[in-house]
PDB file of C-alpha atoms in Angstrom:
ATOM      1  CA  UNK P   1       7.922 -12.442  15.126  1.00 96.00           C
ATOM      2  CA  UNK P   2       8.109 -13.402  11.501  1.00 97.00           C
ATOM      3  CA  UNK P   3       5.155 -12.632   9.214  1.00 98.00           C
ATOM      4  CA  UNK P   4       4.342 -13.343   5.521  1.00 98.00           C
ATOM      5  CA  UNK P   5       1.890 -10.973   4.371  1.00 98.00           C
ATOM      6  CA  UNK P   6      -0.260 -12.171   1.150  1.00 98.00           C
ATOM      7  CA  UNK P   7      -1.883  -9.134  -0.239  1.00 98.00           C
ATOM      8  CA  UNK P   8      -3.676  -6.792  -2.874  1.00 96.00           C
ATOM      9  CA  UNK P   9      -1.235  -4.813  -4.792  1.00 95.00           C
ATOM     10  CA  UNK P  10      -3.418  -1.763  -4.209  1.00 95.00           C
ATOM     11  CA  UNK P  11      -1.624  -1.873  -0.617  1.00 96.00           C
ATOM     12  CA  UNK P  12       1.768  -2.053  -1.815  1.00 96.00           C
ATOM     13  CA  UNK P  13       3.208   1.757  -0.442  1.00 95.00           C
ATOM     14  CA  UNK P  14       1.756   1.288   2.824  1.00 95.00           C
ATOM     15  CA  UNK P  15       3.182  -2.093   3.155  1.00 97.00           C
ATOM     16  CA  UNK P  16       6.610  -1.576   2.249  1.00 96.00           C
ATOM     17  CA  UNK P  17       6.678   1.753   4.240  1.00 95.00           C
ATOM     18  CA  UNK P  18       4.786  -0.336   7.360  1.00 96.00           C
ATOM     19  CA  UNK P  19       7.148  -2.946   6.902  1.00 97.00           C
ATOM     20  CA  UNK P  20      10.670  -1.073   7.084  1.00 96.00           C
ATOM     21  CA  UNK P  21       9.970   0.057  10.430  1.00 95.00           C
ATOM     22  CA  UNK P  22       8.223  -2.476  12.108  1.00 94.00           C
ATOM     23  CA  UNK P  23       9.526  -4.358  14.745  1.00 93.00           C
ATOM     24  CA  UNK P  24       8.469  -8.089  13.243  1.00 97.00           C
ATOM     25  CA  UNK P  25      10.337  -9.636  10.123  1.00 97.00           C
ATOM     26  CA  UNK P  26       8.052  -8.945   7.480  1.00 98.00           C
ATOM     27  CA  UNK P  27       7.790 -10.622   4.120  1.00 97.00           C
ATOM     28  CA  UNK P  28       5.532  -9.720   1.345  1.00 97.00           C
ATOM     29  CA  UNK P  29       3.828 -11.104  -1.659  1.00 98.00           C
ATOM     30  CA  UNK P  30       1.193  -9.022  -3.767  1.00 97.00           C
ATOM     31  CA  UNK P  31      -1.609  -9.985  -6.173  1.00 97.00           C
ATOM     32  CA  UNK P  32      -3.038  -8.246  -8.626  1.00 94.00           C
ATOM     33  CA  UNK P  33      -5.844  -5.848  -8.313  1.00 92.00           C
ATOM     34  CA  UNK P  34      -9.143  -6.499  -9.422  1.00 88.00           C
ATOM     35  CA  UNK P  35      -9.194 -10.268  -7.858  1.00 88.00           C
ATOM     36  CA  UNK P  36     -12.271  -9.619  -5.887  1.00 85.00           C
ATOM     37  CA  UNK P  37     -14.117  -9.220  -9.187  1.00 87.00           C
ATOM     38  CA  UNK P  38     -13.716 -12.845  -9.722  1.00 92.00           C
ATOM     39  CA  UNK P  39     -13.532 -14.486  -6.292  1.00 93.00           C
ATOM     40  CA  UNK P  40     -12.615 -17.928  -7.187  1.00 95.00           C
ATOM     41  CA  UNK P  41      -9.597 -16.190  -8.759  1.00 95.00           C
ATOM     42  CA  UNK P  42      -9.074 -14.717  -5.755  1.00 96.00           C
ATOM     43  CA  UNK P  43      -9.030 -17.652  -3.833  1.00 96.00           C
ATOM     44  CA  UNK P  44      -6.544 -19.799  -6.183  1.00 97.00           C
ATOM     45  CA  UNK P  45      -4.312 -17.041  -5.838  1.00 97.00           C
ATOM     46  CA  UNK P  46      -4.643 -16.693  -2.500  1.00 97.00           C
ATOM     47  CA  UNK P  47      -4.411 -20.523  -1.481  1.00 97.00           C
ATOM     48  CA  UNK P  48      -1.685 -20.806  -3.966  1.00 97.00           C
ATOM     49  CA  UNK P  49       0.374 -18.209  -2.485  1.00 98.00           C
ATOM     50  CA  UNK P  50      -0.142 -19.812   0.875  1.00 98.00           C
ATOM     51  CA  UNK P  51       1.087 -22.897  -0.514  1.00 97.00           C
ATOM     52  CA  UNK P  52       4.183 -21.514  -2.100  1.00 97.00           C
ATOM     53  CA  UNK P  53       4.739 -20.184   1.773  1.00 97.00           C
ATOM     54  CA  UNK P  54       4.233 -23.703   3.234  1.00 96.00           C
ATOM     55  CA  UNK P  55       6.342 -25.755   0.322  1.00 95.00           C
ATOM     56  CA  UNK P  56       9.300 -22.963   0.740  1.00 94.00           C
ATOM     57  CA  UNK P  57       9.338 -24.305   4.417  1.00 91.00           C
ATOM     58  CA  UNK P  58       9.018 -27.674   3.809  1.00 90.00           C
ATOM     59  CA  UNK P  59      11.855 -28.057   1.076  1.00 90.00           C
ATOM     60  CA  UNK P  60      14.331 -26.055   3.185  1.00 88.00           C
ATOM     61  CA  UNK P  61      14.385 -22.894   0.943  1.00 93.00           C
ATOM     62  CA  UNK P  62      12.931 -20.598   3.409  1.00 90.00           C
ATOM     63  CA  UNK P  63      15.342 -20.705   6.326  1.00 87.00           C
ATOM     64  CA  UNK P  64      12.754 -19.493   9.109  1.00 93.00           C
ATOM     65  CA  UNK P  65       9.396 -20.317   9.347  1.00 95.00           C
ATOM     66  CA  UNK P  66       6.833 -17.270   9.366  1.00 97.00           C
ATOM     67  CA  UNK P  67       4.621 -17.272  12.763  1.00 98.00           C
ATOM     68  CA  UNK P  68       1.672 -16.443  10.737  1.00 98.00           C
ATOM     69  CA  UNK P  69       0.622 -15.515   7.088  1.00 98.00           C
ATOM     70  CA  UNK P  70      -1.462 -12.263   7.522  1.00 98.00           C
ATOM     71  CA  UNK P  71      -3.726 -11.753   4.263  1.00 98.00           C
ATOM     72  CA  UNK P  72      -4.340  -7.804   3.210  1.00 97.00           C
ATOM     73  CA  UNK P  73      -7.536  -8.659   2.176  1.00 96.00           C
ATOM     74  CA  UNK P  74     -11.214  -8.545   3.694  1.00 95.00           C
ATOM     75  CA  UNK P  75     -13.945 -11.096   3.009  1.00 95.00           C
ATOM     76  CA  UNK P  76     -13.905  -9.437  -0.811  1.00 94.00           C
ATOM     77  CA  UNK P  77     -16.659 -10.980  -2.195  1.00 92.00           C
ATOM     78  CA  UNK P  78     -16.284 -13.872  -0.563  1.00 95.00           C
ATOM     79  CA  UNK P  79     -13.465 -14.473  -2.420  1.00 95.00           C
ATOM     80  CA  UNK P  80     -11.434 -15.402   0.985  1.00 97.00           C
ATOM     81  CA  UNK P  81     -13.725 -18.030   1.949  1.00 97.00           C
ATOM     82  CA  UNK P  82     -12.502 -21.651   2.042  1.00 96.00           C
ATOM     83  CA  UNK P  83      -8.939 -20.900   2.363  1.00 97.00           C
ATOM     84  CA  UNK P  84      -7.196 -23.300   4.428  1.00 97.00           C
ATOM     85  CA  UNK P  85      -4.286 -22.709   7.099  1.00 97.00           C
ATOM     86  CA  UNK P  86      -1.966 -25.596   6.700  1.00 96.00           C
ATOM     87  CA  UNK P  87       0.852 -25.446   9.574  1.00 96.00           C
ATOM     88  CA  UNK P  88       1.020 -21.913   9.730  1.00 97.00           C
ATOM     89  CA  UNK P  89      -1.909 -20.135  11.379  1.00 98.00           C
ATOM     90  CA  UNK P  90      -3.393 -17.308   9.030  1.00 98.00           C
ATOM     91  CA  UNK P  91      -4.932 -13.799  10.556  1.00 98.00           C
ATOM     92  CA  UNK P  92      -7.539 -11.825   8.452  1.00 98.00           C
ATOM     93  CA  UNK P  93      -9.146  -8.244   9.287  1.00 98.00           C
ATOM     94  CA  UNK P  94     -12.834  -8.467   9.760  1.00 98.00           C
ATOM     95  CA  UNK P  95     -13.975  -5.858   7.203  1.00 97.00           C
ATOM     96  CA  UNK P  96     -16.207  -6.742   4.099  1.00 96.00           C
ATOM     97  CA  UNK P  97     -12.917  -5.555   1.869  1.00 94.00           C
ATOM     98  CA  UNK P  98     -10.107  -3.267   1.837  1.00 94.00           C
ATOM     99  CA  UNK P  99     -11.896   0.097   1.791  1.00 95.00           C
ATOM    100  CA  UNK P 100     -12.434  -1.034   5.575  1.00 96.00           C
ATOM    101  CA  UNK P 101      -8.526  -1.668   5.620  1.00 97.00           C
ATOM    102  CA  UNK P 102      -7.943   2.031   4.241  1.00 97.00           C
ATOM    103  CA  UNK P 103     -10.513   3.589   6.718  1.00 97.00           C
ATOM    104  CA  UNK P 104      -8.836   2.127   9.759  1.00 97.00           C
ATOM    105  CA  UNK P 105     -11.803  -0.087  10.836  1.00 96.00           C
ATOM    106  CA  UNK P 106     -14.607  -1.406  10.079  1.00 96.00           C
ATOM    107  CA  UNK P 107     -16.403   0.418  12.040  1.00 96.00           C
ATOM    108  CA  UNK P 108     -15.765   3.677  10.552  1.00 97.00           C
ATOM    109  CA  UNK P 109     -16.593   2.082   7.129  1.00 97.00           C
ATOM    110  CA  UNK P 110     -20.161   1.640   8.087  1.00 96.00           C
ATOM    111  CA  UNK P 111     -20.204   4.776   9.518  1.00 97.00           C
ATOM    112  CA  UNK P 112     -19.283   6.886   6.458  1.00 96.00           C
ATOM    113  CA  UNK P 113     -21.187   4.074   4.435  1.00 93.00           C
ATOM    114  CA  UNK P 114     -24.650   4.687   6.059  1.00 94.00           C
ATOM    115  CA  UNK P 115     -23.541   8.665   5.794  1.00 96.00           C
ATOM    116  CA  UNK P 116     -22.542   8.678   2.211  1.00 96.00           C
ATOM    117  CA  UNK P 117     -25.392   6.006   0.681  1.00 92.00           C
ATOM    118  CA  UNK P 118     -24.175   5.246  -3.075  1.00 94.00           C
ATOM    119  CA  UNK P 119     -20.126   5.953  -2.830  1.00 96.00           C
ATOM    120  CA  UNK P 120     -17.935   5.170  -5.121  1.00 95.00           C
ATOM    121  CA  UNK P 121     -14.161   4.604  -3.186  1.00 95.00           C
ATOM    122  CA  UNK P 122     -11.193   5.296  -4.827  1.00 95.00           C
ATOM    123  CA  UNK P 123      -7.664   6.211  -3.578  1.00 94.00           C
ATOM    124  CA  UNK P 124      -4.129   5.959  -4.892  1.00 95.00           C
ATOM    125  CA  UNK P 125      -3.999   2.122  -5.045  1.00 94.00           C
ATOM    126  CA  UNK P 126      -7.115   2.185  -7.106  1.00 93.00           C
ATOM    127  CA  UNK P 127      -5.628   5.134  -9.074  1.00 94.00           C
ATOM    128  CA  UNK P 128      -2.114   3.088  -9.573  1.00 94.00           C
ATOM    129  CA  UNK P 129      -3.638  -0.568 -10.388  1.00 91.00           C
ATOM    130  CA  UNK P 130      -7.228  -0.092 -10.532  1.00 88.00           C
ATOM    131  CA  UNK P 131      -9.163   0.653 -14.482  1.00 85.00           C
ATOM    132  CA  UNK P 132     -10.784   3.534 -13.350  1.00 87.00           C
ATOM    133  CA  UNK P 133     -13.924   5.232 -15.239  1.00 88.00           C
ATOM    134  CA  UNK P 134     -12.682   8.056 -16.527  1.00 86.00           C
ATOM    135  CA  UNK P 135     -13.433  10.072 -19.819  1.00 85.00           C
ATOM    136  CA  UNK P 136     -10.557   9.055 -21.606  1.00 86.00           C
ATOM    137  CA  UNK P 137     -10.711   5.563 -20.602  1.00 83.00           C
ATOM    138  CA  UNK P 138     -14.572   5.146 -21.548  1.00 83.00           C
ATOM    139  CA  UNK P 139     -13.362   6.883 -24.736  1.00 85.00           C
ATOM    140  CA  UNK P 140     -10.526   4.638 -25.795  1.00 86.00           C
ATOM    141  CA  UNK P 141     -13.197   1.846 -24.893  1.00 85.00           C
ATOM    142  CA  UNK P 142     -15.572   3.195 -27.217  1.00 81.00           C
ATOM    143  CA  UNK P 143     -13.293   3.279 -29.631  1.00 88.00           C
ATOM    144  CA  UNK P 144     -12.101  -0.413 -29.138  1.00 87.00           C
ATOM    145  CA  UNK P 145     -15.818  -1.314 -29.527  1.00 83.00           C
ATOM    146  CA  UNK P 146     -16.213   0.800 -32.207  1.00 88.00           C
ATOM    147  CA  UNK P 147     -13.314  -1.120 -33.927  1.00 87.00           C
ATOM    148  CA  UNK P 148     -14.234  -3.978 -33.256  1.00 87.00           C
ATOM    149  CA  UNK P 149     -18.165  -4.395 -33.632  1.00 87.00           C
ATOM    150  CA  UNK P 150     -19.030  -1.119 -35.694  1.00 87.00           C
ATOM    151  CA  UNK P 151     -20.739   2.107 -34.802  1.00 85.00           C
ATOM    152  CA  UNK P 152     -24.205   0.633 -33.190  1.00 81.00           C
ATOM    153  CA  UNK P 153     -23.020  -1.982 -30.911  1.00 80.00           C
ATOM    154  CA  UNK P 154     -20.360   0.392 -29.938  1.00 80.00           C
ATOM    155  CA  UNK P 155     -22.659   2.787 -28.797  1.00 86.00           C
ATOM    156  CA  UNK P 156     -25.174  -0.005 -26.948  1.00 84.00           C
ATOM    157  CA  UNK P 157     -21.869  -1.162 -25.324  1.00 80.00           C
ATOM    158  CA  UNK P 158     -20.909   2.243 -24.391  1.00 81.00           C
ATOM    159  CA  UNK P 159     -24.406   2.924 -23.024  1.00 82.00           C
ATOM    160  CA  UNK P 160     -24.478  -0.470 -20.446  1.00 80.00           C
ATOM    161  CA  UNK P 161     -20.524   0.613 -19.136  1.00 75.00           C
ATOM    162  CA  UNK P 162     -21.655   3.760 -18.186  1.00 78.00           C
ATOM    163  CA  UNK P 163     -25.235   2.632 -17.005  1.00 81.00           C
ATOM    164  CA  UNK P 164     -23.860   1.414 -12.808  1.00 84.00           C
ATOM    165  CA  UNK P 165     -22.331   5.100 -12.427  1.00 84.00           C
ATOM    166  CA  UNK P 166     -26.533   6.337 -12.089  1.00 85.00           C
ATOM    167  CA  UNK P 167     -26.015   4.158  -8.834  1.00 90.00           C
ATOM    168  CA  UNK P 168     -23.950   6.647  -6.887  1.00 94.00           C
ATOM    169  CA  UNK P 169     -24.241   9.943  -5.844  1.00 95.00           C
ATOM    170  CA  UNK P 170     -20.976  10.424  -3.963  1.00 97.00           C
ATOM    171  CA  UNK P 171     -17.182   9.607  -5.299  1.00 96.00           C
ATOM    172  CA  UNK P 172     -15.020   9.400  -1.745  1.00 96.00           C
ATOM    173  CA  UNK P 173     -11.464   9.943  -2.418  1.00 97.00           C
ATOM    174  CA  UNK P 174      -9.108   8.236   0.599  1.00 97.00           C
ATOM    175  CA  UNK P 175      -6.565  10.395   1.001  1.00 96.00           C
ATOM    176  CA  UNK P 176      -2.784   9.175   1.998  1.00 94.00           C
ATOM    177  CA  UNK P 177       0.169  11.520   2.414  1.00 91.00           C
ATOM    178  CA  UNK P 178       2.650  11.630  -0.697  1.00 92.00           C
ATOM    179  CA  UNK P 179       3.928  13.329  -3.462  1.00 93.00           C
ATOM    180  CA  UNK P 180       1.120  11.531  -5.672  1.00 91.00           C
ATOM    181  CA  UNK P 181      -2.035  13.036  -4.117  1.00 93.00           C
ATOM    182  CA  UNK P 182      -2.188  16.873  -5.857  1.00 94.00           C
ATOM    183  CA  UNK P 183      -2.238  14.993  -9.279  1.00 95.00           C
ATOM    184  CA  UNK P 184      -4.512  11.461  -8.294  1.00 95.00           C
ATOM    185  CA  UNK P 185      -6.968  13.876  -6.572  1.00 95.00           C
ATOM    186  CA  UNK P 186      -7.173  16.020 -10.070  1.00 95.00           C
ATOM    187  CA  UNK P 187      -8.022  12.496 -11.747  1.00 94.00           C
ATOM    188  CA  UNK P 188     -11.056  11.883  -8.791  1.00 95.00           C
ATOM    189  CA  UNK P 189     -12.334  15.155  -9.214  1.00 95.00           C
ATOM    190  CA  UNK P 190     -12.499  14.484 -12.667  1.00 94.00           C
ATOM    191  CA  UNK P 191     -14.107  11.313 -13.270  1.00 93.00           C
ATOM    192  CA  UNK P 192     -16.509  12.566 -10.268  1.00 95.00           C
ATOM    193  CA  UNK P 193     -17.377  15.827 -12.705  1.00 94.00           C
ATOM    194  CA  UNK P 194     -18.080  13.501 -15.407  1.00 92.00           C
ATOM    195  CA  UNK P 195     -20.396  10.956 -13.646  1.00 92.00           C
ATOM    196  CA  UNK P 196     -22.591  14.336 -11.591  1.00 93.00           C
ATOM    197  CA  UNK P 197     -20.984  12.664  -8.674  1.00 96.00           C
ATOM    198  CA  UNK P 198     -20.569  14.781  -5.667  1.00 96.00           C
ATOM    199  CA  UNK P 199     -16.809  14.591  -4.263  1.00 96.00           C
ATOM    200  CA  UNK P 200     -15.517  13.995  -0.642  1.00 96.00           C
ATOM    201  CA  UNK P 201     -12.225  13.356   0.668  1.00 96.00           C
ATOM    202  CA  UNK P 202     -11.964  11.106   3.330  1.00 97.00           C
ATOM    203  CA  UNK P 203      -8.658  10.942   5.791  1.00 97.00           C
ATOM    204  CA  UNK P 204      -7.009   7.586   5.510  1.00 97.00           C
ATOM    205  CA  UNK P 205      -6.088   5.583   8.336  1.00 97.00           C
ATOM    206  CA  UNK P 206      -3.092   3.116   8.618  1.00 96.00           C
ATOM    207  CA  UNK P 207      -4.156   1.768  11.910  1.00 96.00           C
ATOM    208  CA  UNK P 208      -5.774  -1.536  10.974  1.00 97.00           C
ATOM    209  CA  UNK P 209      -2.589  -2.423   8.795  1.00 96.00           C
ATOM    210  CA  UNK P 210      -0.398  -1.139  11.236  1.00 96.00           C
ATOM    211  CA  UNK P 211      -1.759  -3.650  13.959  1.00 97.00           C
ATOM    212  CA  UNK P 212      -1.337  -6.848  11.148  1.00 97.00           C
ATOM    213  CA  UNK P 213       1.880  -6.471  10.789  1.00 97.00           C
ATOM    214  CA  UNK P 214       3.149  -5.546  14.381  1.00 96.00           C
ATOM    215  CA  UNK P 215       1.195  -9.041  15.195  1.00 96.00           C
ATOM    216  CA  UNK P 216      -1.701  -7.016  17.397  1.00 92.00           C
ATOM    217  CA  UNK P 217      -4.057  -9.424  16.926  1.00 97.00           C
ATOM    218  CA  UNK P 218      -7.222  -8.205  18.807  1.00 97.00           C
ATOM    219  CA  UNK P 219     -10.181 -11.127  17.864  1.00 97.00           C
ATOM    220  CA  UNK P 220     -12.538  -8.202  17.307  1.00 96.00           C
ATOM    221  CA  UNK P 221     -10.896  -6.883  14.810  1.00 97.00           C
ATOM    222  CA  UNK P 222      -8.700  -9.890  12.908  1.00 98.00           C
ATOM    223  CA  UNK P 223      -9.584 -13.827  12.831  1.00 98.00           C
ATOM    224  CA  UNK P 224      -6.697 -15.980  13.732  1.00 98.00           C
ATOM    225  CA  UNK P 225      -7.405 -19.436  11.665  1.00 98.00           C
ATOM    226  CA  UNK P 226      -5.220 -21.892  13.315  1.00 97.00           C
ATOM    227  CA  UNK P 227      -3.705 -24.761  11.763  1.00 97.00           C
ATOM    228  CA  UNK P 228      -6.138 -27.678  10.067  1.00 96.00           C
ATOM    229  CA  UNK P 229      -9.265 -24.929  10.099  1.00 97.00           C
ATOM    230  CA  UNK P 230     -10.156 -23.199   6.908  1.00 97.00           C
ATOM    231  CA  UNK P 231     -12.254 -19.473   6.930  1.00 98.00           C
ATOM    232  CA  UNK P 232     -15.236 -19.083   6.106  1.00 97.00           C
ATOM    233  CA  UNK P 233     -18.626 -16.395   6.309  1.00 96.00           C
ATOM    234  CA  UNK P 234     -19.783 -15.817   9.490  1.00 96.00           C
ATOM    235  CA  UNK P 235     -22.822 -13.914   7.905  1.00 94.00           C
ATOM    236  CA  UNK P 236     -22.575 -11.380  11.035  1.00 95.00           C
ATOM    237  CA  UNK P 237     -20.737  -8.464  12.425  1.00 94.00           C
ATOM    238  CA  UNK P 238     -17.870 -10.531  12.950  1.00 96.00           C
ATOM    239  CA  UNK P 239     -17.652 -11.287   9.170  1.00 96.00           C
ATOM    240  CA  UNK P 240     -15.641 -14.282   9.151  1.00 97.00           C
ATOM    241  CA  UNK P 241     -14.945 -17.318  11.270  1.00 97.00           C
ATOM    242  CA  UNK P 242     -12.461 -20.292  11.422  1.00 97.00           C
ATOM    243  CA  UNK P 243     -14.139 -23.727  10.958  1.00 97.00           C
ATOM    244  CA  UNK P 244     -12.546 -27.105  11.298  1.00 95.00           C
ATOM    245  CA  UNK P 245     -11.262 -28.614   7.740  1.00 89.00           C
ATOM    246  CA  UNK P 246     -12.771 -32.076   6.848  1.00 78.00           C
ATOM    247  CA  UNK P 247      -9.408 -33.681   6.897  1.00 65.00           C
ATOM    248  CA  UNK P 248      -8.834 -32.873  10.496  1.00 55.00           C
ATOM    249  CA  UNK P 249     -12.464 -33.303  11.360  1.00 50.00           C
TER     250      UNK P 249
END
């Protein structure tokens, strides 16, 4: 099997290591971090990178046609919704984003999300690609207010940035074997310190990745959107569904 995998960057060591050993051809393409913020952004991107995979094909540049373009992305905001397979079937995890990709299921992300009320997630991909709310980085932006609007609107400014970190009580750290985690854990415990949140470290889980790209496509756990359908909320457990696209109505 053949699989192009469109994803978030923040996935990008456990998808080349996943991908070295797996049994399926697997090609990548990542996005920036951060997309999810602005979900039509996301899904431009998204549909665009589709499209690049479909035109490839098409013109003759690719040489083999994937089987399926798996997205590393959940419903993010909704950010996913409307995207349209064309005439290569695209597969999705059902999880509201990728925390639920780093846990290993959905499932467990509820779990430790009803446990842990008001948790801020951040692991290595965050760490790597993410702007994280650190000291120094709410410093230098102080400063770049400060510069730029003078002392009292820097400090107002200042004041709303820091104003959403009252809304959690618990920064959860997903931890990932590598050479990286002594010094990104340092940073968590940190910025945790600094915002009286109380740290936890939480045992990542490759499994749900793992089963996208070895083409383990259980229909609990991943939509399959054939060709001519688009995806869209489900606004249930399931979290998204595949509906018929108007043109093939």
């Amino acid at each position: 099997m053949r699989i192009h995998v469109i994803a978030c960057q923040v996935f990008s060591r456990q998808l080349y290591a996943l991908a070295a050993v797996s049994p399926n051809v697997i090609e990548l393409t990542l996005l920036p971090q951060g997309l999810h913020d602005t979900p039509e952004m996301l899904r431009r991107m998204v549909e665009q990178a589709v499209d690049q995979v479909e035109s490839r094909v098409e013109e003759g540049i690719s040489k083999r046609r994937p089987d399926a373009i798996a997205l590393g992305y959940g419903l993010c905001s909704n950010g996913v919704v409307g995207i349209k397979a064309k005439s290569i079937p695209i597969v999705l995890p059902r999880t509201d984003d990728c925390i639920g990709v780093f846990l290993g299921s959905q499932k467990r992300y509820l779990q430790l999300f009803h446990r842990y009320n008001g948790i801020y997630w951040l692991n290595h991909g965050w760490v790597e690609s993410a702007y994280l709310p650190t000291r120094e980085q709410l410093e230098q932006t102080y400063q770049e207010y400060r510069d730029r609007y003078g002392e009292d609107n820097a400090q107002y400014l200042k004041e709303q940035d820091e104003a959403w970190s009252g809304k959690y009580r618990y920064c959860g750290y997903i931890t990932f074997p590598g050479p990286w985690e002594e010094e990104y854990l340092k940073i968590t415990e940190e910025t945790a310190r600094y915002h009286g949140w109380e740290m936890k470290r939480l045992e990542g889980d490759m499994g749900m990745l793992q089963r996208l790209l070895a083409g383990k496509w259980d229909p609990e756990e991943f939509l399959v959107c054939p060709p001519g359908y688009r995806i869209e909320a489900s606004f249930d457990e399931s979290k998204v569904t595949a509906v018929k696209s108007e043109e093939h109505a």
